[in-house]
PDB file of C-alpha atoms and ligand atoms in Angstrom:
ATOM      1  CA  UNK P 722     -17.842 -30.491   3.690  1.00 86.00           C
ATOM      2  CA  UNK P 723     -18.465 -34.003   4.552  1.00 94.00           C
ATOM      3  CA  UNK P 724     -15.532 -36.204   5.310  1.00 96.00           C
ATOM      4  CA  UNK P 725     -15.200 -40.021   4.292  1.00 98.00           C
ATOM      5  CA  UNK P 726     -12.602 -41.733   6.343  1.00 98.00           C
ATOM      6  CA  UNK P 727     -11.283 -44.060   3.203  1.00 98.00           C
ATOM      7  CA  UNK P 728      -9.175 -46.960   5.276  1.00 97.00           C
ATOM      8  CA  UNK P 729      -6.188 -46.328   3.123  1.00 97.00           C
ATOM      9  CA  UNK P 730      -6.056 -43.300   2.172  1.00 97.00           C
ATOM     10  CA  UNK P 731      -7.566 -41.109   5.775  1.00 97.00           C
ATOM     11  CA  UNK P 732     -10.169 -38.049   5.676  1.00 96.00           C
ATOM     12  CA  UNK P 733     -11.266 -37.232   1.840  1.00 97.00           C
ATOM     13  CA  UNK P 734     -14.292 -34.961   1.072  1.00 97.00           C
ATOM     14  CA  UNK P 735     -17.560 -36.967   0.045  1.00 96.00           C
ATOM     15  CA  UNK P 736     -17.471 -35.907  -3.767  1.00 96.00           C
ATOM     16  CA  UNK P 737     -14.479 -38.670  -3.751  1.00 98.00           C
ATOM     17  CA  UNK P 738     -16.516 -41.079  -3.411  1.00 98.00           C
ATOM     18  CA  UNK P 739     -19.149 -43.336  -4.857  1.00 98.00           C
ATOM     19  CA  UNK P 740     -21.771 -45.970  -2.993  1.00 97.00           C
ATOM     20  CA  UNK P 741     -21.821 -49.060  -3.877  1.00 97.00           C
ATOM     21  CA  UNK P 742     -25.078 -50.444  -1.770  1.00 96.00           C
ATOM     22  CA  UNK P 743     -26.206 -52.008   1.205  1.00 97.00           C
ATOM     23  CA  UNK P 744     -23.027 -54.030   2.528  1.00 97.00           C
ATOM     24  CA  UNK P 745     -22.684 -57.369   3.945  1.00 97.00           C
ATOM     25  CA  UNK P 746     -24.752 -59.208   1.225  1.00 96.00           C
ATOM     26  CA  UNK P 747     -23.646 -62.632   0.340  1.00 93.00           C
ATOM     27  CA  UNK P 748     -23.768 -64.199  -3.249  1.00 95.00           C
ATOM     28  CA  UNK P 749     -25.761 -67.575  -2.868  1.00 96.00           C
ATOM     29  CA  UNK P 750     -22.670 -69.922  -3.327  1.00 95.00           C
ATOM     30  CA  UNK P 751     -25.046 -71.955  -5.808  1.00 96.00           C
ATOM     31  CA  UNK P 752     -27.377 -69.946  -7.493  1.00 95.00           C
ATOM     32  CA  UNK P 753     -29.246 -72.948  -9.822  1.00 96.00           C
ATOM     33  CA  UNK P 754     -30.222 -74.211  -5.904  1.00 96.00           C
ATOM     34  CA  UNK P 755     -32.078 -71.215  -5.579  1.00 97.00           C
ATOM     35  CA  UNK P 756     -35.970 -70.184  -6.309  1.00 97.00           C
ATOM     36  CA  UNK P 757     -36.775 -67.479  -8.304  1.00 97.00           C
ATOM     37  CA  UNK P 758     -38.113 -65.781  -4.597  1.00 97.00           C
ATOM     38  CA  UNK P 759     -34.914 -66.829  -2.735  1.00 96.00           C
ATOM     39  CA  UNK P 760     -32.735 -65.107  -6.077  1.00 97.00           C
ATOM     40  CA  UNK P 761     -35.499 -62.210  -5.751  1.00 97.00           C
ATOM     41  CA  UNK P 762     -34.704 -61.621  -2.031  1.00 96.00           C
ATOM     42  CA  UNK P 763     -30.887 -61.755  -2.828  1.00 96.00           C
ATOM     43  CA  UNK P 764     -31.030 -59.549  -6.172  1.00 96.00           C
ATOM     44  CA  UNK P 765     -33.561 -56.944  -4.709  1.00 96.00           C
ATOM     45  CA  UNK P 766     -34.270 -56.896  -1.570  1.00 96.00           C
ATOM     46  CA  UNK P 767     -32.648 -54.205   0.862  1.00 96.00           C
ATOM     47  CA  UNK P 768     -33.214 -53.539   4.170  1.00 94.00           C
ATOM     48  CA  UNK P 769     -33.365 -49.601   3.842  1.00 95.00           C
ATOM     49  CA  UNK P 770     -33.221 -49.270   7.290  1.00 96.00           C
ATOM     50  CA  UNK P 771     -34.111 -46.001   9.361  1.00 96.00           C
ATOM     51  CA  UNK P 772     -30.657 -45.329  11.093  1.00 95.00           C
ATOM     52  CA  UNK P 773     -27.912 -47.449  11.200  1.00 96.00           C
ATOM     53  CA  UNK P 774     -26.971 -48.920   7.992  1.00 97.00           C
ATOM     54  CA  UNK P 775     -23.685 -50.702   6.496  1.00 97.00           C
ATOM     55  CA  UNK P 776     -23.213 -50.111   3.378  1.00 97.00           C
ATOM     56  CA  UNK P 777     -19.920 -50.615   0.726  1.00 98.00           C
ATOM     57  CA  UNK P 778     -18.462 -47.138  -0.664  1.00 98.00           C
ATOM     58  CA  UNK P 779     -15.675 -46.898  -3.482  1.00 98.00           C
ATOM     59  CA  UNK P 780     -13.347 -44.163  -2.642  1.00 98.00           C
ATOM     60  CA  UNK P 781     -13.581 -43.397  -6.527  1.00 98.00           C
ATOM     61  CA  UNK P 782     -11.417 -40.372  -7.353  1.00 98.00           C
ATOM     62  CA  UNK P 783      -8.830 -41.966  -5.036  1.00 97.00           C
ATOM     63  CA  UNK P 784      -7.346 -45.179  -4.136  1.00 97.00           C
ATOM     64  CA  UNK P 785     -10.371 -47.049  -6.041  1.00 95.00           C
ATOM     65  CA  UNK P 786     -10.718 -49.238  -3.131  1.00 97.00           C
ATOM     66  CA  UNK P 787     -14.278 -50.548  -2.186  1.00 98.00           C
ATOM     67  CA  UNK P 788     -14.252 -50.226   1.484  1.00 98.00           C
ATOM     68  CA  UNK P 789     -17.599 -50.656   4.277  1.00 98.00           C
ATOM     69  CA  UNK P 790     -19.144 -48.219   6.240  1.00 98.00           C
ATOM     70  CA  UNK P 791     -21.695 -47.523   8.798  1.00 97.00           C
ATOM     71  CA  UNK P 792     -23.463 -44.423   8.531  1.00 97.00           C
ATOM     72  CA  UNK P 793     -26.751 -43.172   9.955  1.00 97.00           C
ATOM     73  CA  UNK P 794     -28.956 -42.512   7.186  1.00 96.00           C
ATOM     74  CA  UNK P 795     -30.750 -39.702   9.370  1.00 96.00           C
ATOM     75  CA  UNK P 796     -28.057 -37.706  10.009  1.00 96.00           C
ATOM     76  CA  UNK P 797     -25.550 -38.687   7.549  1.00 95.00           C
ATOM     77  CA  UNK P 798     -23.170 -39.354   9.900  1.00 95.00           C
ATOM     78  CA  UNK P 799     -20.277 -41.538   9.074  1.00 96.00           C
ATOM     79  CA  UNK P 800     -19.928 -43.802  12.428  1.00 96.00           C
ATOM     80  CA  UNK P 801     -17.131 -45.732  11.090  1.00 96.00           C
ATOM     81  CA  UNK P 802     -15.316 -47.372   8.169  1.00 98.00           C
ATOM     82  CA  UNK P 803     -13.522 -50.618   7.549  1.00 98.00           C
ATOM     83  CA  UNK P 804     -12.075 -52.770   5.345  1.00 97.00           C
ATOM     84  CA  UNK P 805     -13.750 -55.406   3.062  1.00 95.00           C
ATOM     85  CA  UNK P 806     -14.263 -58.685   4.379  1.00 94.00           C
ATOM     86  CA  UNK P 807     -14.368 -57.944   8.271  1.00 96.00           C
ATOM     87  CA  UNK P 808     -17.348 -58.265   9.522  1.00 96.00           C
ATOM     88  CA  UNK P 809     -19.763 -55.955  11.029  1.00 96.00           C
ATOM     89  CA  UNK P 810     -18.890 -54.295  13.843  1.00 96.00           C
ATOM     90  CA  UNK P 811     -20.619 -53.754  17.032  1.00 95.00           C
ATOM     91  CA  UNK P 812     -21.514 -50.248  17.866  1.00 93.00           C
ATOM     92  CA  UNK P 813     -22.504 -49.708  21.948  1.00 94.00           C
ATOM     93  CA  UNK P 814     -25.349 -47.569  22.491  1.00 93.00           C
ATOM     94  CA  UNK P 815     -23.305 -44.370  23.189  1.00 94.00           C
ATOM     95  CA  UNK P 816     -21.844 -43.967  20.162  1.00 93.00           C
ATOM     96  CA  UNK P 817     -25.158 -45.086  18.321  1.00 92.00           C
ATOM     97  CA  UNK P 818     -26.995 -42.293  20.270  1.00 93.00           C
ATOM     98  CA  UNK P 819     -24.164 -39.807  19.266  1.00 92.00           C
ATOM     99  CA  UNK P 820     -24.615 -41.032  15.813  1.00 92.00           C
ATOM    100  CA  UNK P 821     -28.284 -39.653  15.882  1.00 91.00           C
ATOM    101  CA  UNK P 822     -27.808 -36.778  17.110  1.00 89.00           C
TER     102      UNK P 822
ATOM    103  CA  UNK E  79      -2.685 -28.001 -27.443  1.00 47.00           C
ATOM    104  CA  UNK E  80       1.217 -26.450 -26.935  1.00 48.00           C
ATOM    105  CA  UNK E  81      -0.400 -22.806 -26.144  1.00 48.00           C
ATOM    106  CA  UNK E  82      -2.851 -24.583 -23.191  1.00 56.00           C
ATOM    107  CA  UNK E  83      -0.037 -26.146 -21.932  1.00 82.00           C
ATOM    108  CA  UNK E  84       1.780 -23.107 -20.913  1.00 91.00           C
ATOM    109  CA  UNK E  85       1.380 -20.592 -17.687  1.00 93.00           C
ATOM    110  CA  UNK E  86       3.958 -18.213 -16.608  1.00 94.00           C
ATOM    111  CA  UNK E  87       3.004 -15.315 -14.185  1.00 93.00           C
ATOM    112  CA  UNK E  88       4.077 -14.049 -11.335  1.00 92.00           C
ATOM    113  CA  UNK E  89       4.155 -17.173  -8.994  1.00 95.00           C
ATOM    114  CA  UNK E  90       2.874 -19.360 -10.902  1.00 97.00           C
ATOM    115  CA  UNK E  91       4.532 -21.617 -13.760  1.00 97.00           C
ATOM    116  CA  UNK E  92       3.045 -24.426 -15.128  1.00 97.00           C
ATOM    117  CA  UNK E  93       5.367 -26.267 -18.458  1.00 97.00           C
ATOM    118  CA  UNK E  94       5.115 -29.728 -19.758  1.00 96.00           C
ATOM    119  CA  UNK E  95       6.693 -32.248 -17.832  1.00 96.00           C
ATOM    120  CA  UNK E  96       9.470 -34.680 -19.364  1.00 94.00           C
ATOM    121  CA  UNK E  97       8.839 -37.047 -21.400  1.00 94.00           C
ATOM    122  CA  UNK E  98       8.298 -40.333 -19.490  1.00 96.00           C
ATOM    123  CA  UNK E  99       6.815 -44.010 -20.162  1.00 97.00           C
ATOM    124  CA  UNK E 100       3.756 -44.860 -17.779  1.00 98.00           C
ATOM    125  CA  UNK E 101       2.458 -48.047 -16.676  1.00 98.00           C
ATOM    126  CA  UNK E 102      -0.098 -48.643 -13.786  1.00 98.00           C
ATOM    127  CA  UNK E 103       0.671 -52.049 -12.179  1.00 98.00           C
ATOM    128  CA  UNK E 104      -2.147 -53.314 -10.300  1.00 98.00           C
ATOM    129  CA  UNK E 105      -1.089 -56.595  -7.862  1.00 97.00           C
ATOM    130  CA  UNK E 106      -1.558 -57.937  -4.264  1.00 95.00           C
ATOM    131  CA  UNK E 107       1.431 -56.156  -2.159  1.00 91.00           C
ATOM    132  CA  UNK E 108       3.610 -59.177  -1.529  1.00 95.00           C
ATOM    133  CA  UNK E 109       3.611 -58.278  -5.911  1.00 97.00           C
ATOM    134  CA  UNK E 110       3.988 -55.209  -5.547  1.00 97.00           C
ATOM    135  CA  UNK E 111       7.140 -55.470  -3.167  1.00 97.00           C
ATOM    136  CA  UNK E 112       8.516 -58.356  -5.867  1.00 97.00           C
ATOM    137  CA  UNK E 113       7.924 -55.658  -8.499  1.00 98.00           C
ATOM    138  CA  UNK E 114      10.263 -52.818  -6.090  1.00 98.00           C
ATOM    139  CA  UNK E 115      12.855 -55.108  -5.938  1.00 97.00           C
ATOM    140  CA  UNK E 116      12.529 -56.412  -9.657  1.00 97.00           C
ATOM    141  CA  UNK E 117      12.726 -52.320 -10.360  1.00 97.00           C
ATOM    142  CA  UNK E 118      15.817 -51.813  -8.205  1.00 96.00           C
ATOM    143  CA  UNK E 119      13.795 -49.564  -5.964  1.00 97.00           C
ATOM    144  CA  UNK E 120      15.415 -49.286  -2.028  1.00 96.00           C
ATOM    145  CA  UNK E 121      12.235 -50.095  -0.571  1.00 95.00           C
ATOM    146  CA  UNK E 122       8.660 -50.012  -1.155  1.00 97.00           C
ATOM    147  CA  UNK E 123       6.858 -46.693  -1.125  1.00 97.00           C
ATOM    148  CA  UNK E 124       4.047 -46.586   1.775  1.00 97.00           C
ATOM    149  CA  UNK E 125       0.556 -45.570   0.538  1.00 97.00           C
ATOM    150  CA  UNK E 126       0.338 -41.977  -0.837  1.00 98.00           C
ATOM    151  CA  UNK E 127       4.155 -41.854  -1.213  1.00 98.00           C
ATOM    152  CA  UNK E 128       6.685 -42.203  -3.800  1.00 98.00           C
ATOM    153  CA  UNK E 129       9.589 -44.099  -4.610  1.00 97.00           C
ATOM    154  CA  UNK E 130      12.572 -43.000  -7.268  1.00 96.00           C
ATOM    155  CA  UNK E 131      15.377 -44.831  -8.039  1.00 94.00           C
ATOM    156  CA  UNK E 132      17.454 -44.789 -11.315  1.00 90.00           C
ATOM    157  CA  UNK E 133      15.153 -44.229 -14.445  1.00 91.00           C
ATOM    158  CA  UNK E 134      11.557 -45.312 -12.297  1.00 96.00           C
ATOM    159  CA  UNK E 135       9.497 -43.693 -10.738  1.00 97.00           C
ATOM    160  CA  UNK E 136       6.800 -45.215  -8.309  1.00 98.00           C
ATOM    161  CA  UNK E 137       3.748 -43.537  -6.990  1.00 98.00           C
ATOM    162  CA  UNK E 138       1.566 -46.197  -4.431  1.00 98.00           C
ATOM    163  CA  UNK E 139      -1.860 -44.501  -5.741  1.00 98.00           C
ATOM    164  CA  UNK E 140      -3.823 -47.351  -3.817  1.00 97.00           C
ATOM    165  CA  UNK E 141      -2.769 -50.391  -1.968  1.00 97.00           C
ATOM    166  CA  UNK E 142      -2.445 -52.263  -4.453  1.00 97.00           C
ATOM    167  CA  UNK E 143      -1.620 -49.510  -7.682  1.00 98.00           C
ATOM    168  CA  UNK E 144       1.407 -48.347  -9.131  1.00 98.00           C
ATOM    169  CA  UNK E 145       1.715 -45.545 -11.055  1.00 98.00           C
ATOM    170  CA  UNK E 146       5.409 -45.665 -12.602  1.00 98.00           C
ATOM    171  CA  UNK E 147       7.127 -43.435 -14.686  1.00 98.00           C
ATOM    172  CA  UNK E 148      10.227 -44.437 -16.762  1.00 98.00           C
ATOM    173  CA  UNK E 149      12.846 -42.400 -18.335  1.00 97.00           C
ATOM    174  CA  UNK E 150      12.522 -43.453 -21.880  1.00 96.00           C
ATOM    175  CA  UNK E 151      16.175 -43.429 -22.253  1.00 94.00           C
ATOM    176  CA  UNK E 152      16.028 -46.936 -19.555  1.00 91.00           C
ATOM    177  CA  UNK E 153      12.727 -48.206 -19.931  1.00 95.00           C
ATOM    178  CA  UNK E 154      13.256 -51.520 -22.041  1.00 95.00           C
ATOM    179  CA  UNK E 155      15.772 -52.106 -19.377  1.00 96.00           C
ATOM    180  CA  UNK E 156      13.433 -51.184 -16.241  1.00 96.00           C
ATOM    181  CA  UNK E 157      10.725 -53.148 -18.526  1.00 96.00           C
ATOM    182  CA  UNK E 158      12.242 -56.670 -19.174  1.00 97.00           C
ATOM    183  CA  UNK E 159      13.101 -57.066 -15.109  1.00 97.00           C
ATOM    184  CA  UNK E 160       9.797 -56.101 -13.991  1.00 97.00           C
ATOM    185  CA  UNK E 161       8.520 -58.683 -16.772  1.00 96.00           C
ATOM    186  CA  UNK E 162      11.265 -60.853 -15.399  1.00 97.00           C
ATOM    187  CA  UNK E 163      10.385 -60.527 -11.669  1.00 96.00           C
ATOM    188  CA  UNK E 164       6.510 -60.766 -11.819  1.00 97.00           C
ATOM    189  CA  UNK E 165       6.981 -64.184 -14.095  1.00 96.00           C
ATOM    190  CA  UNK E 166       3.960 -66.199 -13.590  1.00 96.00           C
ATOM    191  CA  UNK E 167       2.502 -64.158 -10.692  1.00 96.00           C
ATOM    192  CA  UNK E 168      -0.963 -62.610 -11.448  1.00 97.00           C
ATOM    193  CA  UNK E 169      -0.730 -58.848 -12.223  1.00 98.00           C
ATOM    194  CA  UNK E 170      -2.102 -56.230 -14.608  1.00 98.00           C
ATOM    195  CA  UNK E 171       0.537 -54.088 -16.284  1.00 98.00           C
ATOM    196  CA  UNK E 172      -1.054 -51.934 -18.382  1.00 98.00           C
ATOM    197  CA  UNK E 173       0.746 -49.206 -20.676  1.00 97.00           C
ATOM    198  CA  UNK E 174      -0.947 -45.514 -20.108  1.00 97.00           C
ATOM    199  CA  UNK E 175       1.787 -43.035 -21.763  1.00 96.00           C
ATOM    200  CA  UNK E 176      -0.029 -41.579 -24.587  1.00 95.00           C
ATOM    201  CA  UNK E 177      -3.593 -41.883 -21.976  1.00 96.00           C
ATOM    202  CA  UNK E 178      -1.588 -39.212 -19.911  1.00 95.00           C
ATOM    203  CA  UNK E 179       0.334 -35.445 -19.711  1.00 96.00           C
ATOM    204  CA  UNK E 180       2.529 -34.361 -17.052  1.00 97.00           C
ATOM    205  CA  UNK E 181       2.629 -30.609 -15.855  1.00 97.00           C
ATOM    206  CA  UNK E 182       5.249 -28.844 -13.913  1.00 98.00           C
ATOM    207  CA  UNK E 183       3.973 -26.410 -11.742  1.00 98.00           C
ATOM    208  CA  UNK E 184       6.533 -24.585  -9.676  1.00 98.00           C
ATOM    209  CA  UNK E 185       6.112 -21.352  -7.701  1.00 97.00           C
ATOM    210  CA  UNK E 186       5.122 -19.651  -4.301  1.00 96.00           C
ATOM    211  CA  UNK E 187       1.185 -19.516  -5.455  1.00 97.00           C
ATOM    212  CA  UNK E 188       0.822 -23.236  -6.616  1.00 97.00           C
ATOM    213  CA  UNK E 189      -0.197 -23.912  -3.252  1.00 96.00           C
ATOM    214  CA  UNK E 190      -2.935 -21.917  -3.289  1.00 96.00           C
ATOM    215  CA  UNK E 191      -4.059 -22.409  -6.780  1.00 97.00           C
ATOM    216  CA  UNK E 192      -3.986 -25.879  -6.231  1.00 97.00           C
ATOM    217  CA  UNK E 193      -6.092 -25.648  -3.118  1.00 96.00           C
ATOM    218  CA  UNK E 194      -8.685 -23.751  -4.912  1.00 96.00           C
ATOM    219  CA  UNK E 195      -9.377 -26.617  -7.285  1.00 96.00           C
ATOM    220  CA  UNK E 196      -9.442 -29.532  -4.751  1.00 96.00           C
ATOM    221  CA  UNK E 197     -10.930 -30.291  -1.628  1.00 95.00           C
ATOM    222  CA  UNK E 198      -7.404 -31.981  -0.283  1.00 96.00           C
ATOM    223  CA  UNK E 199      -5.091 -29.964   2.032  1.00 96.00           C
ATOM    224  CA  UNK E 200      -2.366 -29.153  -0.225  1.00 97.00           C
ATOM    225  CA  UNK E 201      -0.483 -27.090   2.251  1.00 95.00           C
ATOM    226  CA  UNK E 202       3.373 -28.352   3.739  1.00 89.00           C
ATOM    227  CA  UNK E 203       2.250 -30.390   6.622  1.00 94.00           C
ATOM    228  CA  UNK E 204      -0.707 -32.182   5.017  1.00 96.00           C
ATOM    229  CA  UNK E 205       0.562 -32.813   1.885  1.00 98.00           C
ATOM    230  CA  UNK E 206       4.896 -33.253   2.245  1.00 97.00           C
ATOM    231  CA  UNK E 207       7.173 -33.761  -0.171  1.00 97.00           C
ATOM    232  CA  UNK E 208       6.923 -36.930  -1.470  1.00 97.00           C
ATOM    233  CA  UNK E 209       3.425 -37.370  -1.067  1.00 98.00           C
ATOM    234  CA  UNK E 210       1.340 -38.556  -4.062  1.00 98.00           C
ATOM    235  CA  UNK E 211      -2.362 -39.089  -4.250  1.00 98.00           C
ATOM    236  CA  UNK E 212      -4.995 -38.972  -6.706  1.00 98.00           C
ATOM    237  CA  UNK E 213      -7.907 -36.746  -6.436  1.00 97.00           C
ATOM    238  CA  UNK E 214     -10.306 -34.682  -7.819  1.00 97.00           C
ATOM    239  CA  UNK E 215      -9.126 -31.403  -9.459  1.00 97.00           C
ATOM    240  CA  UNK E 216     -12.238 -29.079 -10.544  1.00 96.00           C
ATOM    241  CA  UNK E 217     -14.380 -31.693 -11.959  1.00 95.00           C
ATOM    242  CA  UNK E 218     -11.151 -33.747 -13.802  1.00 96.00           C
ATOM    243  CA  UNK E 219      -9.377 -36.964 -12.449  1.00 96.00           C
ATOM    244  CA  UNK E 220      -5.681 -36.061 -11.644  1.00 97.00           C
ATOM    245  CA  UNK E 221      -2.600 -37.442  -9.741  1.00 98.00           C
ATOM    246  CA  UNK E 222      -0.751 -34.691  -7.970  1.00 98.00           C
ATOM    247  CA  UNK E 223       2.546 -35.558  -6.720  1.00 98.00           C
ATOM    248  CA  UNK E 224       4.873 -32.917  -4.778  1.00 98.00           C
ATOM    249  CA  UNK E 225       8.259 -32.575  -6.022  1.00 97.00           C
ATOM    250  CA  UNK E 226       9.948 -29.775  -3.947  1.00 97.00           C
ATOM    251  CA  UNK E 227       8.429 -27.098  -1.527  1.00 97.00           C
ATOM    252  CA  UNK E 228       6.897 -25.276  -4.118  1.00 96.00           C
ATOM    253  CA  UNK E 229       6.854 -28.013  -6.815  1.00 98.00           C
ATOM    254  CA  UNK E 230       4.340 -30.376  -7.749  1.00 98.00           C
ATOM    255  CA  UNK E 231       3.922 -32.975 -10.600  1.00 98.00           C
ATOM    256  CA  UNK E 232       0.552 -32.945 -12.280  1.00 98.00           C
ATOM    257  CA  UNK E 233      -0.403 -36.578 -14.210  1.00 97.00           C
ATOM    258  CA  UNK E 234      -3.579 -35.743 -16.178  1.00 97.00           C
ATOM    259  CA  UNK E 235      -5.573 -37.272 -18.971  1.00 96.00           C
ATOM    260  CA  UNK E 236      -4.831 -35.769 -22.362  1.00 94.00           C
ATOM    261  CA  UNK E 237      -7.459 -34.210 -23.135  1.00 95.00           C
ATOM    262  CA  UNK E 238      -8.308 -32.568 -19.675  1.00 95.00           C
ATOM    263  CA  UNK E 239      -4.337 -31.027 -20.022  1.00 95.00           C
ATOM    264  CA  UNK E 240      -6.622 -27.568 -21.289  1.00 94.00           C
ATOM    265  CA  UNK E 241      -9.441 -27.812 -18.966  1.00 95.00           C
ATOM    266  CA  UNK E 242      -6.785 -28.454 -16.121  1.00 96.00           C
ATOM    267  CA  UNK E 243      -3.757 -25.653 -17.364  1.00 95.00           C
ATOM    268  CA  UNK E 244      -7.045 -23.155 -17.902  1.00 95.00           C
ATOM    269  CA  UNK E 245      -8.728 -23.612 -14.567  1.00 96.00           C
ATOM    270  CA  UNK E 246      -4.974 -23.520 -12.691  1.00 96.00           C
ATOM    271  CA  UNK E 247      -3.829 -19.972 -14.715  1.00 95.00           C
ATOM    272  CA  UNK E 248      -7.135 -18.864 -13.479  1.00 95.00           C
ATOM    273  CA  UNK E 249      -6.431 -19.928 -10.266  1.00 96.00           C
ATOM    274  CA  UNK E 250      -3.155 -18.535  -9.868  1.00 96.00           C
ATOM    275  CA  UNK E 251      -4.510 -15.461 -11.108  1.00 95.00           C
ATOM    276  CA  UNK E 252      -6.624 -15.199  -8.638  1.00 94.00           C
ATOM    277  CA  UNK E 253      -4.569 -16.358  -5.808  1.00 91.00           C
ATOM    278  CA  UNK E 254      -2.424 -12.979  -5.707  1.00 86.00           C
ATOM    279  CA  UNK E 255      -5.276 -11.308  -3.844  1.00 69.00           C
TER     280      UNK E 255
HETATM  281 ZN1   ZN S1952      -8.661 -44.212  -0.602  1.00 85.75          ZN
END
């Protein structure tokens, strides 16, 4: 069972949960300033990345908070989560390696 | 539905619970704390606990969700202070009563037939008395709230109350071996 460290409500199993995307994305404040590219880029484009990646998560079938996380998208392993609005944390390279493993 | 509604077996009893009004009250918590004292409440339940006091009940589902249950008998009453005490502050208090059931289930297996429908540790020192959370229950939405050592409330939608009193009578069934 995988467990999803919701930050209100502790350890739940995964099928309490639902993703809600890559993380960290901002709204352009003024959207008629943008380009249709610039809009493009903010609408579709994802970084997808091969390891690391913070992403929000609803904890669904719970609290029905959206919440961050940073998982490892090899692995699946859940590195840490935090609340919304904070922003990213820094990881050192121990616990990124441990992440990988 | 009054037959699906209904387990007694060794261990295991699941009845109707009574009748009560339900609201979910969604708010920041410096709202939520003006609604516990607009409610008469002695303090603020902490997340995943509840709070009774008089005629309400309040579970803190999330942190910032009530689920609270009123005796009919003093609901206006409970009603028109909350309305009082959250004057002009933005909330969402939204009337559920007829969206929900309660079950009682009382008994030494309705630990275990409880476990075998959710992924939460149900057992004493996970899950005291007091504790209320909502989770996942086979494939159904439910609130589970423990009562008593061997109690726990059960807030359901309607029309899971068969799905959920079938699966647990299973359950219990099972749970003897
Ligand atoms: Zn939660």
């Amino acid at each position: 069972m995988l467990l999803i460290r919701c930050p209100y409500c502790g350890e739940r199993s995964e099928i309490e949960f639902a993703n809600g995307g890559e993380a960290h994305i901002a709204r352009p404040a003024d959207p008629m300033s943008q380009t249709d590219e610039e809009w493009a880029q903010y609408l579709y484009m994802r970084d997808n990345p091969k390891g690391l990646i913070a992403e929000r998560w609803r904890h669904a079938h719970g609290c029905n908070r959206f919440f961050n996380a940073l998982r490892d998208t090899r692995t699946d392993r859940f590195v840490m989560t935090y609340e919304m609005g904070r922003p990213r944390p820094e990881i050192d390279a121990a616990t990124l390696a441990e992440a990988a493993r | 539905m009054s037959d699906t509604m209904q387990v007694s077996r060794n261990g295991f009893t699941l009845v109707p619970a009574a009748d009560r009004r339900r609201f979910v009250l969604q708010a920041r918590p410096g709202t939520l704390d003006a609604a516990v004292r607009a409610l008469g409440l002695a303090e603020t339940p902490a997340m995943l606990a509840a709070a009774t006091g008089g005629a309400v009940t309040a579970l803190r589902l999330g942190p910032q969700e009530f689920l609270l249950l009123l005796d009919p008998a003093g609901a206006e009453d409970s009603l028109s202070a909350l309305r009082a005490g959250l004057e002009g502050v933005a909330h969402s208090l939204v009337e559920v009563s007829d969206r929900q059931v309660g079950l009682d289930l009382s008994g030494a297996l309705v630990e275990p037939a409880l476990a075998s429908l959710t992924s939460i540790d149900v057992a004493g020192p996970a899950f005291p008395v007091g504790m209320a959370t909502r989770t996942l229950l086979g494939k159904a939405d439910g609130v589970l709230w423990r009562t008593g050592p061997d109690r726990f409330r059960l807030e359901i939608w309607r029309s899971f109350a068969p799905y959920m009193s079938g699966l647990l009578n299973e359950a219990a069934r099972d749970a003897v071996f």
